[in-house]
XYZ file of C-alpha atoms in Angstrom:
488
model
C 61.431 8.772 3.873
C 60.165 12.449 3.493
C 59.590 12.261 -0.228
C 58.511 9.107 -0.649
C 54.743 10.076 1.936
C 55.347 13.982 -0.501
C 54.985 11.570 -3.454
C 51.997 9.671 -2.583
C 50.240 13.018 -1.424
C 50.925 14.484 -4.346
C 49.561 10.964 -6.339
C 46.544 11.105 -4.522
C 45.990 14.669 -4.315
C 45.767 14.687 -8.418
C 43.590 11.520 -8.206
C 41.372 13.455 -6.339
C 41.460 15.932 -8.842
C 40.642 13.890 -11.437
C 37.818 12.258 -9.594
C 35.565 15.474 -8.731
C 37.456 16.140 -12.728
C 34.905 13.597 -13.431
C 31.981 14.318 -11.772
C 31.799 18.241 -12.352
C 31.710 16.857 -16.563
C 28.386 14.881 -15.847
C 25.514 17.688 -16.456
C 22.689 17.395 -15.380
C 19.425 16.223 -16.609
C 16.483 17.486 -17.102
C 14.648 14.257 -14.307
C 16.312 17.516 -11.771
C 13.789 20.425 -12.905
C 11.375 18.555 -14.528
C 7.765 18.800 -13.904
C 4.415 16.154 -13.812
C 2.203 16.652 -16.760
C -0.664 19.085 -17.300
C -3.607 16.396 -16.342
C -7.499 16.815 -17.602
C -9.439 17.598 -14.486
C -12.591 16.602 -15.917
C -10.726 13.434 -16.766
C -9.238 13.263 -13.473
C -12.194 13.807 -11.558
C -14.470 10.454 -13.327
C -10.770 8.493 -12.485
C -10.806 9.089 -8.464
C -14.322 9.103 -8.345
C -13.332 4.624 -9.474
C -11.060 4.255 -7.666
C -13.240 5.989 -5.157
C -15.610 2.952 -5.972
C -13.004 0.479 -5.968
C -11.592 1.111 -2.392
C -15.294 1.346 -0.661
C -14.813 -2.617 -0.932
C -12.640 -4.366 2.090
C -10.843 -6.999 0.154
C -8.927 -7.569 3.069
C -6.601 -10.665 2.178
C -5.476 -13.433 5.307
C -3.870 -16.557 5.001
C -5.422 -17.715 7.844
C -9.206 -16.281 7.389
C -10.422 -15.196 4.005
C -14.063 -13.208 3.529
C -14.419 -13.597 -0.175
C -17.930 -11.841 -0.166
C -16.549 -8.009 0.040
C -14.227 -9.828 -3.571
C -16.972 -11.116 -5.349
C -18.739 -7.338 -4.960
C -16.052 -5.886 -6.396
C -15.001 -8.452 -8.710
C -19.230 -7.032 -10.310
C -18.795 -3.080 -9.159
C -16.371 -3.386 -12.002
C -18.708 -5.199 -14.845
C -20.753 -1.213 -13.896
C -17.123 0.523 -14.820
C -15.894 -1.112 -17.586
C -18.270 -2.768 -19.887
C -16.418 -2.724 -22.642
C -13.548 -4.427 -20.858
C -16.063 -7.595 -20.204
C -17.981 -7.425 -22.916
C -15.090 -7.973 -25.518
C -13.317 -9.585 -23.276
C -12.720 -12.948 -22.666
C -13.247 -12.447 -18.365
C -12.195 -15.805 -16.232
C -11.609 -15.884 -12.071
C -9.181 -18.881 -11.516
C -7.864 -18.701 -8.465
C -11.050 -16.287 -7.746
C -8.178 -13.731 -9.564
C -9.479 -11.155 -12.036
C -8.210 -12.303 -16.106
C -9.147 -10.476 -18.892
C -8.362 -11.747 -22.157
C -8.392 -9.446 -25.171
C -7.693 -11.960 -28.272
C -5.890 -10.276 -30.968
C -6.819 -8.927 -34.600
C -7.320 -11.805 -37.848
C -4.389 -14.506 -37.117
C -1.662 -12.328 -35.215
C 1.068 -14.454 -34.296
C 2.731 -11.164 -31.747
C 3.618 -12.129 -28.452
C 1.055 -11.312 -25.998
C 1.974 -8.622 -23.060
C 0.028 -8.646 -19.828
C -0.741 -6.320 -17.070
C -1.580 -7.484 -13.767
C -1.836 -5.896 -10.905
C -3.552 -7.281 -7.155
C -6.188 -6.049 -5.817
C -6.563 -7.708 -1.875
C -4.924 -5.067 0.529
C -3.839 -5.805 4.075
C -6.047 -5.619 7.489
C -6.197 -1.487 7.403
C -7.440 -0.728 11.849
C -8.864 2.538 12.371
C -5.915 4.068 14.756
C -4.407 7.830 12.820
C -6.344 8.013 9.987
C -7.461 10.895 8.425
C -10.341 8.966 6.666
C -11.827 6.201 7.209
C -9.747 3.182 5.494
C -12.055 1.798 3.075
C -14.038 6.153 3.098
C -12.726 5.962 -0.105
C -12.384 10.387 0.162
C -11.868 12.927 -2.213
C -10.688 15.335 -0.209
C -10.410 19.515 -1.814
C -6.421 18.763 -3.483
C -8.605 15.640 -5.778
C -6.270 12.725 -3.363
C -8.425 9.830 -2.788
C -8.101 8.527 0.344
C -8.035 3.985 1.469
C -6.122 1.042 1.922
C -5.623 -0.346 -1.892
C -5.391 3.362 -3.561
C -1.599 2.549 -4.026
C -0.818 -0.634 -3.099
C -3.117 -1.454 -5.502
C -6.048 -0.736 -6.599
C -5.494 2.791 -8.281
C -2.413 1.035 -10.841
C -5.854 -2.259 -11.143
C -8.496 1.191 -11.903
C -6.064 2.824 -14.431
C -4.658 -0.552 -16.572
C -9.059 -1.552 -16.966
C -8.828 2.857 -17.996
C -6.497 2.336 -20.759
C -7.986 -0.782 -22.072
C -11.401 0.652 -21.808
C -10.804 4.156 -23.390
C -9.012 2.218 -26.197
C -12.201 -0.185 -27.497
C -14.078 2.750 -27.974
C -11.818 3.816 -29.828
C -12.408 0.525 -31.796
C -9.028 -0.721 -30.579
C -7.871 -4.598 -32.300
C -4.639 -5.169 -31.467
C -1.892 -6.957 -33.501
C -1.343 -9.378 -29.789
C -2.528 -11.230 -26.839
C -3.522 -8.708 -24.581
C -4.444 -9.541 -20.811
C -5.848 -8.064 -16.943
C -5.019 -9.804 -14.390
C -5.124 -8.961 -10.409
C -4.858 -11.470 -8.152
C -6.772 -11.931 -4.780
C -4.257 -13.488 -2.411
C -1.199 -11.184 -3.308
C 0.264 -10.006 0.403
C 0.685 -13.378 0.870
C 2.092 -15.096 -1.140
C -0.829 -17.069 -1.518
C -2.224 -19.796 -4.302
C -4.775 -16.830 -6.153
C -1.572 -15.744 -8.566
C -0.511 -19.247 -8.661
C -4.010 -20.346 -10.217
C -4.025 -17.477 -12.612
C -0.626 -19.567 -14.551
C -1.370 -22.048 -14.937
C -4.921 -21.611 -16.084
C -2.247 -19.838 -18.832
C -0.032 -23.043 -18.902
C -2.906 -25.182 -19.660
C -3.853 -22.442 -22.772
C -0.656 -23.143 -24.177
C -0.024 -19.402 -23.704
C 3.601 -16.869 -23.642
C 3.799 -14.024 -22.752
C 6.247 -11.362 -23.841
C 5.758 -9.619 -21.737
C 4.870 -9.064 -18.284
C 3.798 -5.671 -15.830
C 3.519 -6.120 -12.357
C 3.350 -3.260 -8.921
C 6.951 -2.843 -8.306
C 8.917 0.350 -8.790
C 6.992 3.844 -8.529
C 7.183 7.334 -9.817
C 9.702 9.112 -7.749
C 10.986 11.975 -7.236
C 14.082 11.175 -4.444
C 14.326 7.450 -5.765
C 18.015 7.060 -3.019
C 19.133 9.586 -0.733
C 20.958 12.686 -2.020
C 19.174 12.041 -5.429
C 17.452 14.410 -6.809
C 14.625 14.363 -9.660
C 11.606 12.616 -10.625
C 12.684 8.767 -11.780
C 10.000 6.078 -13.214
C 11.822 3.327 -11.157
C 11.462 -0.343 -12.967
C 12.052 -3.607 -11.109
C 14.265 -5.725 -13.375
C 14.776 -8.595 -11.123
C 13.383 -9.316 -7.775
C 15.160 -11.558 -4.770
C 14.547 -15.106 -3.221
C 12.635 -15.041 -0.326
C 13.217 -16.931 2.503
C 12.633 -17.845 6.218
C 14.629 -20.034 9.100
C 14.455 -20.601 12.004
C 17.512 -20.256 15.015
C 16.951 -22.607 17.217
C 19.615 -22.066 20.117
C 18.997 -24.754 23.317
C 20.047 -25.328 26.951
C 19.764 -26.982 31.017
C 16.460 -24.871 31.915
C 16.408 -23.196 35.620
C 15.339 -21.301 37.471
C 16.950 -17.175 36.567
C 17.792 -15.973 39.952
C 21.240 -18.547 39.365
C 22.517 -18.040 35.301
C 24.593 -19.316 33.958
C 26.587 -18.169 30.510
C 26.024 -18.169 27.271
C 22.378 -19.133 27.904
C 20.062 -19.925 24.876
C 18.766 -16.018 24.178
C 21.789 -15.076 25.016
C 23.555 -17.121 22.003
C 20.661 -15.840 20.270
C 21.425 -12.557 20.526
C 25.192 -13.283 20.249
C 24.594 -14.237 16.897
C 21.958 -11.486 15.612
C 25.177 -8.674 16.823
C 27.160 -10.919 14.691
C 25.170 -10.910 11.396
C 24.470 -7.371 12.089
C 28.335 -6.219 12.310
C 29.920 -8.608 10.227
C 27.094 -10.018 7.601
C 28.813 -12.937 5.802
C 27.415 -12.394 2.561
C 28.750 -10.685 -0.612
C 28.290 -7.579 -1.792
C 27.872 -6.820 -5.400
C 27.723 -4.791 -8.099
C 25.493 -5.786 -10.797
C 25.283 -4.905 -14.618
C 20.935 -3.698 -13.108
C 22.850 -1.626 -10.130
C 25.759 -0.317 -12.362
C 22.840 0.858 -14.390
C 20.512 2.095 -12.223
C 23.931 4.836 -10.105
C 24.716 5.428 -13.852
C 21.620 7.263 -15.105
C 21.130 8.457 -11.140
C 24.953 10.055 -10.941
C 23.751 13.310 -13.130
C 21.243 14.383 -10.483
C 24.009 13.913 -7.441
C 24.997 15.913 -4.635
C 28.749 16.564 -5.715
C 30.359 13.934 -2.784
C 28.456 10.975 -3.779
C 28.261 11.901 -7.492
C 32.093 12.125 -6.979
C 32.178 7.871 -5.881
C 30.056 7.332 -8.403
C 31.332 8.625 -11.510
C 34.430 6.615 -10.568
C 32.797 3.579 -9.479
C 35.728 1.779 -10.339
C 37.710 3.283 -8.011
C 34.879 3.272 -5.627
C 32.907 -0.266 -5.641
C 34.989 -1.163 -2.755
C 34.789 1.125 -0.995
C 31.196 1.392 -1.478
C 29.936 -2.375 -0.699
C 30.858 -0.670 2.833
C 29.391 2.488 3.388
C 26.115 2.278 1.510
C 24.575 0.434 4.289
C 24.843 3.996 6.442
C 24.091 5.748 3.333
C 20.716 4.500 1.980
C 19.725 0.830 3.388
C 17.771 0.170 0.779
C 20.511 0.808 -2.040
C 23.162 -1.521 0.167
C 19.781 -4.634 -0.202
C 20.465 -4.281 -3.992
C 24.037 -5.495 -3.453
C 23.287 -8.489 -1.260
C 21.195 -11.398 0.587
C 19.792 -9.922 3.263
C 18.517 -10.983 6.905
C 16.664 -9.613 9.320
C 15.370 -10.686 12.057
C 11.662 -10.735 13.038
C 10.195 -12.922 15.741
C 11.240 -14.522 19.375
C 10.800 -16.221 21.569
C 12.082 -17.409 24.941
C 10.690 -19.295 28.489
C 8.046 -19.106 29.763
C 7.624 -17.092 32.630
C 9.825 -14.385 33.428
C 11.779 -15.635 36.948
C 12.850 -18.946 34.083
C 16.022 -19.987 32.838
C 15.007 -21.695 29.007
C 15.367 -24.632 27.786
C 14.755 -24.333 24.044
C 14.353 -20.396 22.840
C 14.697 -19.299 19.222
C 14.901 -16.795 16.600
C 12.774 -15.955 13.187
C 14.822 -14.652 9.814
C 13.534 -12.825 6.705
C 16.227 -13.424 4.115
C 15.777 -12.259 0.544
C 18.505 -13.848 -1.748
C 20.663 -12.286 -4.572
C 21.492 -13.813 -7.655
C 24.603 -13.492 -7.630
C 24.383 -15.806 -3.892
C 21.710 -17.684 -4.072
C 20.045 -20.118 -1.980
C 21.743 -22.723 -0.936
C 25.504 -20.745 -0.443
C 23.373 -17.839 1.791
C 21.950 -20.624 3.614
C 25.582 -22.337 4.430
C 27.168 -19.639 5.578
C 24.321 -18.647 7.860
C 24.321 -22.512 9.523
C 28.302 -21.372 10.066
C 27.669 -18.922 12.236
C 25.036 -20.351 13.820
C 27.054 -23.790 14.664
C 29.644 -20.763 15.386
C 27.686 -20.535 19.002
C 25.435 -23.805 19.835
C 22.783 -22.422 17.046
C 20.811 -25.438 15.250
C 18.780 -23.593 11.647
C 16.320 -24.492 10.681
C 14.649 -23.680 6.575
C 11.225 -22.287 7.076
C 11.227 -21.633 3.708
C 12.297 -20.108 0.724
C 12.209 -19.515 -3.094
C 13.859 -18.245 -5.639
C 15.645 -14.973 -7.257
C 13.539 -14.243 -9.904
C 14.871 -14.026 -13.516
C 17.170 -10.848 -14.613
C 15.213 -8.331 -17.488
C 18.021 -7.620 -19.776
C 17.843 -4.032 -19.606
C 18.654 -3.427 -23.345
C 15.806 -6.165 -24.905
C 12.440 -4.557 -26.426
C 9.728 -5.770 -23.412
C 13.096 -3.071 -21.602
C 12.965 -0.576 -24.728
C 8.863 0.118 -24.999
C 8.086 1.028 -21.664
C 11.306 3.027 -21.716
C 10.026 4.777 -25.215
C 5.794 5.206 -23.561
C 7.451 6.342 -20.068
C 9.820 8.981 -22.256
C 6.437 10.030 -24.026
C 4.152 10.439 -21.679
C 6.902 12.077 -18.698
C 8.247 13.364 -20.975
C 12.147 14.842 -19.472
C 11.625 11.410 -15.870
C 14.150 9.477 -16.010
C 14.145 5.742 -16.887
C 15.275 3.705 -13.678
C 16.164 0.579 -13.877
C 16.932 -0.690 -10.792
C 16.426 -5.098 -7.388
C 13.269 -5.164 -6.036
C 13.479 -6.081 -2.526
C 10.085 -6.569 -2.377
C 8.217 -9.615 -3.689
C 5.287 -9.265 -6.286
C 3.165 -11.958 -8.081
C 5.348 -11.737 -10.822
C 8.038 -14.152 -9.075
C 4.571 -16.821 -10.580
C 5.056 -16.748 -13.706
C 8.996 -17.480 -14.229
C 7.592 -20.665 -16.315
C 5.817 -17.926 -18.796
C 7.804 -14.763 -18.954
C 11.349 -14.501 -19.535
C 10.758 -10.169 -19.588
C 8.960 -9.755 -15.974
C 8.775 -6.109 -15.228
C 8.016 -4.463 -12.512
C 6.223 -1.146 -12.877
C 3.592 1.346 -11.951
C 3.111 4.191 -13.092
C 1.776 6.603 -10.543
C 3.861 9.205 -9.000
C 4.012 9.920 -5.931
C 5.100 11.770 -3.221
C 6.919 10.869 0.423
C 4.153 10.554 2.462
C 2.274 8.795 0.273
C 5.610 6.624 -0.742
C 5.132 5.516 3.294
C 1.465 4.455 3.198
C 1.601 1.508 1.533
C 0.796 -0.932 4.160
C 1.075 1.971 6.872
C -2.193 4.498 7.594
C -3.590 7.141 5.645
C -2.910 5.641 2.200
C -3.381 7.361 -0.653
C -3.253 9.424 -4.015
C -3.733 12.481 -6.075
C -5.837 11.790 -8.602
C -3.874 14.192 -11.449
C -1.566 11.152 -10.750
C -4.042 8.622 -13.064
C -4.395 10.884 -16.271
C -1.129 10.629 -17.145
C -0.786 6.683 -16.147
C -3.996 5.815 -18.201
C -1.881 7.265 -21.397
C 1.539 5.537 -20.238
C -1.288 1.907 -20.553
C -2.692 2.424 -23.492
C 1.212 4.450 -25.205
C 2.156 0.993 -24.284
C -0.087 -1.590 -25.683
C 0.157 0.585 -28.620
C 3.664 0.354 -28.703
C 3.490 -3.612 -27.692
C 1.502 -4.350 -30.816
C 3.515 -2.006 -33.162
C 6.912 -3.592 -32.548
C 6.106 -6.112 -32.608
C 4.597 -6.383 -36.179
C 8.228 -4.068 -37.050
C 10.722 -6.436 -36.065
């Protein structure tokens, strides 16, 4: 028996040594030490001032009461900032969205390309802001402050500026070029769907779409160092459900067992502790980890360099390492609102909690909802589906659209990593499934941790210097897309 244990220990030690050796042989990439590209200070100043003007319009969108006057004023201001875009493009406003169309020259038959963003923003309470949220202040470091600088007036400014500069040079595209910006993205409203309907009526089928999503980050996942362009290649589905527990009610002075709130609590604990959903490393997630592995800390690198061995363990521990990465591997269920009795001393006859779901492709809506209902039945709780939509199409990271993006990123941001990943949030791109197979999600603006965390929070800001390479990226991508089509 002792010899057997010794042999097992020796085998495990040898296996561990091989895993560590394999990890150590993976050299770090340039992304680990690369610095941001040098920028023209005068260009940064001009771009920062344009974004500042755009931020000063309080284009707050709401499902319940949306004041459109700031949106119309914002629309008019763009005519002054981007005169050639408005002169050379066909401009339309389906659903009060902005849609610019620069027709291809002559009889070009290349597939159209669409750059996307949205110019509506979430509300911005005054408390906690270092600068007024709609001031558009530009500080001494060149940072532009205000709601929408990151999400996503910054990228809209860069898209329009890139096209403006191309038109100044007399550029005539060899594919139809579109720029779209919706005004109801923050609540998945009708603006973007109406753009899609308009394009359908025109018989448009897009070869490539680039919307918001990933950005340029340092340490995109805990334990990974370096600068990376994070490109969303798929978007999870969305759902809201309501769990309803019923009981006899009564006075709180004599409570029974398993009252509605208690059963709901048990259900929530059960789902959080023992997720009913299956974790899986999709090809996109595996590719993401493969591109990030070289710049991981040694313990993480040892795991990810030997993924075939450690995959079962990784699926279990990833929620503790990185909840964001874990969400890329399975359907998620987050509890959001609740209601019990109307009085402090009353047992509810009916109580409920709601949950927000993000459906993964390998276990999409029908199966995920069935698993939740089975768990709810265990606690005598009813489940009601409030809303759901399906996961979006997966974009092939080896196909031409991703390659064109990757080439442009490497040229503008030399040494930076370009990494496909799973979008766990939602974008307007989900509405374009019928007219585009290649909906990529990436805004080419480098932001730091504070700026990333300011999205939908306080002190949203972006560096003017980060806008310069972003404009260059959009310009180069448009040119590459047309050229790649012609060469193909």
